[in-house]
Amino acid sequence: MTTVDLPLLPLGRGTDLDSERGVECPGDLPPASDPELVARARAAKAKLGERVFVLGHHYQRDEVIEFADVTGDSFKLARDAAARPQAEYIVFCGVHFMAESADILTGDDQQVILPDLAAGCSMADMARLAQVEACWEALAEAGIGEDVVPVTYMNSSADIKAFCGRNGGVVCTSSNAQTVLEWAFEQKQKVLFLPDQHLGRNTAVLKLGLSLKDCVVWNPRLPNGGLRPEQLREARMILWQGHCSVHGRFSPDTIGELRAEIPDVQVLVHPECQHEVVLQADLVGSTEFIIATVQAAPPGSAFAIGTELNLVKRLAAAHPDKRIVFLDRTVCYCSTMNRIDLPHFVWALESLVDGVVVNRITVDPETEHHATMALQRMLDLPG
Ligand code: 13P
Ligand code: SF4
C-alpha cells in the first residue's frame, strides 16, 4: 500500500471544494514513463485482435483500464471471464486470486496471463490452506464439524476456494455476500467466513440481522484460534481474522468532520471497511454498487467515498458536476493492484504477439475441480 499524508482530499476537478482549499491532489500517479508505450499497447492489441481478451478490475490504473475490453468488480469479472471462449489469451489486469478464478472459469484451451506476478493480495494471503484445515479440525473437535458451512470471499487463493468446494461451501463477492450467506444459513446453522472478517461481520449484522455477539473471530496465529470450544459452539458466524490493508485504513473519525464540512454529503463505503465505519456510512456496497450510485445521483450531489483511490479519482473525473471526496486523510492506493502498469501490460501483449506466453496463471486440475464447485454454487444463486 502506498500512502501520502494530505488534508481530506478534494478530488472533483473544478468544484468549489477545490478552489476553497486550493489543494492540488498530491496522490496523482506519475504518467506512464514512456508516452510511446500507449502506441505500442494499441499496436500489440490490434495485432492480437480477437485472440486476446483484456479484463480490468475497477481498482486498476487509468493507463491500464484504457485497454480493458471489460471492466468490473470481482463478481462481474468472474462472470465475464468466460464470455469470450474464442479468445486464446485472457490478460487479467487485477490481482492473482482474480486471475486464478478466471483460469478456473475459462476453457482448458484458454491461457490466463497476469502482467506482473507480484500483483497479489494481502488479504488473500491471510488465509493459508494449512491454517484453515487446522481450524476445520478444531471445529470438529468442538463438536460442531457437521454444523458449519465454509464460505470464502472471492479474495482468497484457489486452494481455499477448493477447500470450500470440498466441504459443501461456496464463494461470495462483495456484490452477493448477503445472498450467499442466506443460502449458507439455509444449509446449516453456522458459517466459517474466510478471509475478510469485516465483510463477514458487516453482512451478518447489517443484512442478516445477526448480532455482534453471534460473531467470533478466529485468529490463525493463536492455539485454537484464541477461542474456547464453548465460544465456537455458541457462535453463528466464525470470522477469520483477515482484512484488507487498504479498506481497513478508513476510520470513523473523519466521517463527522466531513459531514460538518459538506452538509449533504453521502458517505459511500465498501463493505471491506471496518464495522464502525460502515455503521456511520449512508450507503455500503461493492465497487459496481459505488459506481452505479454515483452515476444515478443528480448533479450537485456530494459523496465521500471509502474505497480504493484509483476508482475514486476516476469517478471524480467522470462526474465534474458532483462533489466527490476521498474518505480519509491519507492517500491510499492498493499497491498490488497498482503493480499492473503500462510497461508490464505492453510486455505481456508484445510477448504474445511474438508467440511467447509470459506470466501464465494455472490452477492444478484437482484444485480446479473443487474450486469450480464452490464458484459454481455462487454463480447459480440468483442475482
Ligand atoms: P470488489 O468490489 O470487486 O469485490 O472489490 C473489492 C476488492 O478489494 C478487490 O480486490
Ligand atoms: Fe486485496 Fe484490498 Fe488490494 Fe483488494 S484492495 S486486492 S482486498 S489488498
PDB file of N, CA, C and O in Angstrom, residues 202-236:
ATOM      1  N   ASN A 202     -20.012  -7.310   8.655  1.00  0.00           N
ATOM      2  CA  ASN A 202     -20.938  -6.290   8.150  1.00  0.00           C
ATOM      3  C   ASN A 202     -22.161  -6.938   7.513  1.00  0.00           C
ATOM      4  O   ASN A 202     -23.291  -6.471   7.694  1.00  0.00           O
ATOM      5  N   THR A 203     -21.957  -8.003   6.774  1.00  0.00           N
ATOM      6  CA  THR A 203     -23.090  -8.640   6.097  1.00  0.00           C
ATOM      7  C   THR A 203     -23.974  -9.362   7.113  1.00  0.00           C
ATOM      8  O   THR A 203     -25.208  -9.252   7.074  1.00  0.00           O
ATOM      9  N   ALA A 204     -23.341 -10.084   8.035  1.00  0.00           N
ATOM     10  CA  ALA A 204     -24.131 -10.852   9.015  1.00  0.00           C
ATOM     11  C   ALA A 204     -24.979  -9.922   9.877  1.00  0.00           C
ATOM     12  O   ALA A 204     -26.170 -10.172  10.111  1.00  0.00           O
ATOM     13  N   VAL A 205     -24.379  -8.841  10.337  1.00  0.00           N
ATOM     14  CA  VAL A 205     -25.079  -7.973  11.294  1.00  0.00           C
ATOM     15  C   VAL A 205     -26.041  -7.025  10.582  1.00  0.00           C
ATOM     16  O   VAL A 205     -27.197  -6.874  10.977  1.00  0.00           O
ATOM     17  N   LEU A 206     -25.564  -6.399   9.500  1.00  0.00           N
ATOM     18  CA  LEU A 206     -26.381  -5.337   8.889  1.00  0.00           C
ATOM     19  C   LEU A 206     -27.372  -5.867   7.850  1.00  0.00           C
ATOM     20  O   LEU A 206     -28.389  -5.230   7.596  1.00  0.00           O
ATOM     21  N   LYS A 207     -27.110  -7.003   7.273  1.00  0.00           N
ATOM     22  CA  LYS A 207     -28.022  -7.524   6.236  1.00  0.00           C
ATOM     23  C   LYS A 207     -28.829  -8.722   6.727  1.00  0.00           C
ATOM     24  O   LYS A 207     -29.974  -8.920   6.317  1.00  0.00           O
ATOM     25  N   LEU A 208     -28.237  -9.553   7.585  1.00  0.00           N
ATOM     26  CA  LEU A 208     -28.953 -10.756   8.011  1.00  0.00           C
ATOM     27  C   LEU A 208     -29.560 -10.623   9.401  1.00  0.00           C
ATOM     28  O   LEU A 208     -30.265 -11.521   9.865  1.00  0.00           O
ATOM     29  N   GLY A 209     -29.255  -9.529  10.086  1.00  0.00           N
ATOM     30  CA  GLY A 209     -29.876  -9.288  11.388  1.00  0.00           C
ATOM     31  C   GLY A 209     -29.264 -10.087  12.534  1.00  0.00           C
ATOM     32  O   GLY A 209     -29.856 -10.180  13.603  1.00  0.00           O
ATOM     33  N   LEU A 210     -28.078 -10.675  12.329  1.00  0.00           N
ATOM     34  CA  LEU A 210     -27.399 -11.317  13.456  1.00  0.00           C
ATOM     35  C   LEU A 210     -26.831 -10.232  14.368  1.00  0.00           C
ATOM     36  O   LEU A 210     -26.705  -9.074  13.952  1.00  0.00           O
ATOM     37  N   SER A 211     -26.482 -10.616  15.602  1.00  0.00           N
ATOM     38  CA  SER A 211     -25.904  -9.599  16.494  1.00  0.00           C
ATOM     39  C   SER A 211     -24.387  -9.790  16.539  1.00  0.00           C
ATOM     40  O   SER A 211     -23.865 -10.839  16.145  1.00  0.00           O
ATOM     41  N   LEU A 212     -23.710  -8.767  17.051  1.00  0.00           N
ATOM     42  CA  LEU A 212     -22.256  -8.880  17.177  1.00  0.00           C
ATOM     43  C   LEU A 212     -21.883 -10.048  18.083  1.00  0.00           C
ATOM     44  O   LEU A 212     -20.838 -10.672  17.923  1.00  0.00           O
ATOM     45  N   LYS A 213     -22.777 -10.366  19.036  1.00  0.00           N
ATOM     46  CA  LYS A 213     -22.496 -11.491  19.944  1.00  0.00           C
ATOM     47  C   LYS A 213     -22.547 -12.833  19.216  1.00  0.00           C
ATOM     48  O   LYS A 213     -22.015 -13.830  19.711  1.00  0.00           O
ATOM     49  N   ASP A 214     -23.229 -12.865  18.071  1.00  0.00           N
ATOM     50  CA  ASP A 214     -23.271 -14.110  17.284  1.00  0.00           C
ATOM     51  C   ASP A 214     -21.948 -14.373  16.566  1.00  0.00           C
ATOM     52  O   ASP A 214     -21.770 -15.442  15.980  1.00  0.00           O
ATOM     53  N   CYS A 215     -21.076 -13.353  16.536  1.00  0.00           N
ATOM     54  CA  CYS A 215     -19.840 -13.453  15.750  1.00  0.00           C
ATOM     55  C   CYS A 215     -18.629 -13.645  16.671  1.00  0.00           C
ATOM     56  O   CYS A 215     -18.509 -12.962  17.687  1.00  0.00           O
ATOM     57  N   VAL A 216     -17.757 -14.572  16.312  1.00  0.00           N
ATOM     58  CA  VAL A 216     -16.456 -14.682  16.991  1.00  0.00           C
ATOM     59  C   VAL A 216     -15.371 -14.593  15.919  1.00  0.00           C
ATOM     60  O   VAL A 216     -15.642 -14.829  14.735  1.00  0.00           O
ATOM     61  N   VAL A 217     -14.170 -14.224  16.346  1.00  0.00           N
ATOM     62  CA  VAL A 217     -13.070 -14.071  15.384  1.00  0.00           C
ATOM     63  C   VAL A 217     -12.012 -15.137  15.666  1.00  0.00           C
ATOM     64  O   VAL A 217     -11.499 -15.238  16.792  1.00  0.00           O
ATOM     65  N   TRP A 218     -11.723 -15.908  14.635  1.00  0.00           N
ATOM     66  CA  TRP A 218     -10.697 -16.966  14.726  1.00  0.00           C
ATOM     67  C   TRP A 218      -9.354 -16.377  14.317  1.00  0.00           C
ATOM     68  O   TRP A 218      -9.166 -15.950  13.180  1.00  0.00           O
ATOM     69  N   ASN A 219      -8.419 -16.353  15.273  1.00  0.00           N
ATOM     70  CA  ASN A 219      -7.067 -15.846  14.993  1.00  0.00           C
ATOM     71  C   ASN A 219      -6.169 -17.037  14.649  1.00  0.00           C
ATOM     72  O   ASN A 219      -5.828 -17.836  15.538  1.00  0.00           O
ATOM     73  N   PRO A 220      -5.752 -17.157  13.375  1.00  0.00           N
ATOM     74  CA  PRO A 220      -4.997 -18.354  12.989  1.00  0.00           C
ATOM     75  C   PRO A 220      -3.628 -18.454  13.650  1.00  0.00           C
ATOM     76  O   PRO A 220      -2.993 -19.502  13.592  1.00  0.00           O
ATOM     77  N   ARG A 221      -3.176 -17.379  14.289  1.00  0.00           N
ATOM     78  CA  ARG A 221      -1.855 -17.425  14.914  1.00  0.00           C
ATOM     79  C   ARG A 221      -1.914 -17.858  16.382  1.00  0.00           C
ATOM     80  O   ARG A 221      -0.898 -18.000  17.041  1.00  0.00           O
ATOM     81  N   LEU A 222      -3.127 -18.072  16.903  1.00  0.00           N
ATOM     82  CA  LEU A 222      -3.252 -18.481  18.307  1.00  0.00           C
ATOM     83  C   LEU A 222      -3.731 -19.924  18.393  1.00  0.00           C
ATOM     84  O   LEU A 222      -4.478 -20.388  17.512  1.00  0.00           O
ATOM     85  N   PRO A 223      -3.349 -20.650  19.458  1.00  0.00           N
ATOM     86  CA  PRO A 223      -3.867 -22.011  19.626  1.00  0.00           C
ATOM     87  C   PRO A 223      -5.397 -21.969  19.685  1.00  0.00           C
ATOM     88  O   PRO A 223      -5.976 -21.087  20.329  1.00  0.00           O
ATOM     89  N   ASN A 224      -6.012 -22.904  18.997  1.00  0.00           N
ATOM     90  CA  ASN A 224      -7.481 -22.974  18.896  1.00  0.00           C
ATOM     91  C   ASN A 224      -8.110 -21.640  18.486  1.00  0.00           C
ATOM     92  O   ASN A 224      -9.226 -21.306  18.876  1.00  0.00           O
ATOM     93  N   GLY A 225      -7.371 -20.872  17.655  1.00  0.00           N
ATOM     94  CA  GLY A 225      -7.902 -19.608  17.155  1.00  0.00           C
ATOM     95  C   GLY A 225      -8.096 -18.563  18.228  1.00  0.00           C
ATOM     96  O   GLY A 225      -8.701 -17.517  17.990  1.00  0.00           O
ATOM     97  N   GLY A 226      -7.602 -18.851  19.457  1.00  0.00           N
ATOM     98  CA  GLY A 226      -7.811 -17.915  20.562  1.00  0.00           C
ATOM     99  C   GLY A 226      -9.222 -18.025  21.141  1.00  0.00           C
ATOM    100  O   GLY A 226      -9.652 -17.142  21.887  1.00  0.00           O
ATOM    101  N   LEU A 227      -9.912 -19.115  20.820  1.00  0.00           N
ATOM    102  CA  LEU A 227     -11.313 -19.257  21.252  1.00  0.00           C
ATOM    103  C   LEU A 227     -11.499 -20.542  22.067  1.00  0.00           C
ATOM    104  O   LEU A 227     -10.865 -21.561  21.780  1.00  0.00           O
ATOM    105  N   ARG A 228     -12.404 -20.482  23.049  1.00  0.00           N
ATOM    106  CA  ARG A 228     -12.740 -21.692  23.798  1.00  0.00           C
ATOM    107  C   ARG A 228     -13.779 -22.488  23.011  1.00  0.00           C
ATOM    108  O   ARG A 228     -14.592 -21.891  22.274  1.00  0.00           O
ATOM    109  N   PRO A 229     -13.805 -23.828  23.184  1.00  0.00           N
ATOM    110  CA  PRO A 229     -14.785 -24.627  22.432  1.00  0.00           C
ATOM    111  C   PRO A 229     -16.223 -24.142  22.624  1.00  0.00           C
ATOM    112  O   PRO A 229     -17.019 -24.137  21.682  1.00  0.00           O
ATOM    113  N   GLU A 230     -16.558 -23.686  23.826  1.00  0.00           N
ATOM    114  CA  GLU A 230     -17.957 -23.238  24.035  1.00  0.00           C
ATOM    115  C   GLU A 230     -18.256 -21.946  23.262  1.00  0.00           C
ATOM    116  O   GLU A 230     -19.396 -21.723  22.838  1.00  0.00           O
ATOM    117  N   GLN A 231     -17.227 -21.122  23.068  1.00  0.00           N
ATOM    118  CA  GLN A 231     -17.448 -19.912  22.241  1.00  0.00           C
ATOM    119  C   GLN A 231     -17.772 -20.322  20.803  1.00  0.00           C
ATOM    120  O   GLN A 231     -18.638 -19.727  20.161  1.00  0.00           O
ATOM    121  N   LEU A 232     -17.069 -21.343  20.323  1.00  0.00           N
ATOM    122  CA  LEU A 232     -17.335 -21.829  18.952  1.00  0.00           C
ATOM    123  C   LEU A 232     -18.736 -22.433  18.876  1.00  0.00           C
ATOM    124  O   LEU A 232     -19.462 -22.244  17.887  1.00  0.00           O
ATOM    125  N   ARG A 233     -19.120 -23.135  19.927  1.00  0.00           N
ATOM    126  CA  ARG A 233     -20.450 -23.786  19.901  1.00  0.00           C
ATOM    127  C   ARG A 233     -21.573 -22.749  19.926  1.00  0.00           C
ATOM    128  O   ARG A 233     -22.624 -22.938  19.346  1.00  0.00           O
ATOM    129  N   GLU A 234     -21.337 -21.641  20.621  1.00  0.00           N
ATOM    130  CA  GLU A 234     -22.389 -20.613  20.724  1.00  0.00           C
ATOM    131  C   GLU A 234     -22.461 -19.721  19.485  1.00  0.00           C
ATOM    132  O   GLU A 234     -23.503 -19.125  19.201  1.00  0.00           O
ATOM    133  N   ALA A 235     -21.363 -19.598  18.745  1.00  0.00           N
ATOM    134  CA  ALA A 235     -21.316 -18.625  17.639  1.00  0.00           C
ATOM    135  C   ALA A 235     -22.149 -19.071  16.447  1.00  0.00           C
ATOM    136  O   ALA A 235     -22.331 -20.267  16.210  1.00  0.00           O
ATOM    137  N   ARG A 236     -22.656 -18.099  15.689  1.00  0.00           N
ATOM    138  CA  ARG A 236     -23.276 -18.395  14.382  1.00  0.00           C
ATOM    139  C   ARG A 236     -22.278 -18.112  13.254  1.00  0.00           C
ATOM    140  O   ARG A 236     -22.212 -18.817  12.279  1.00  0.00           O
TER     141      ARG A 236
END
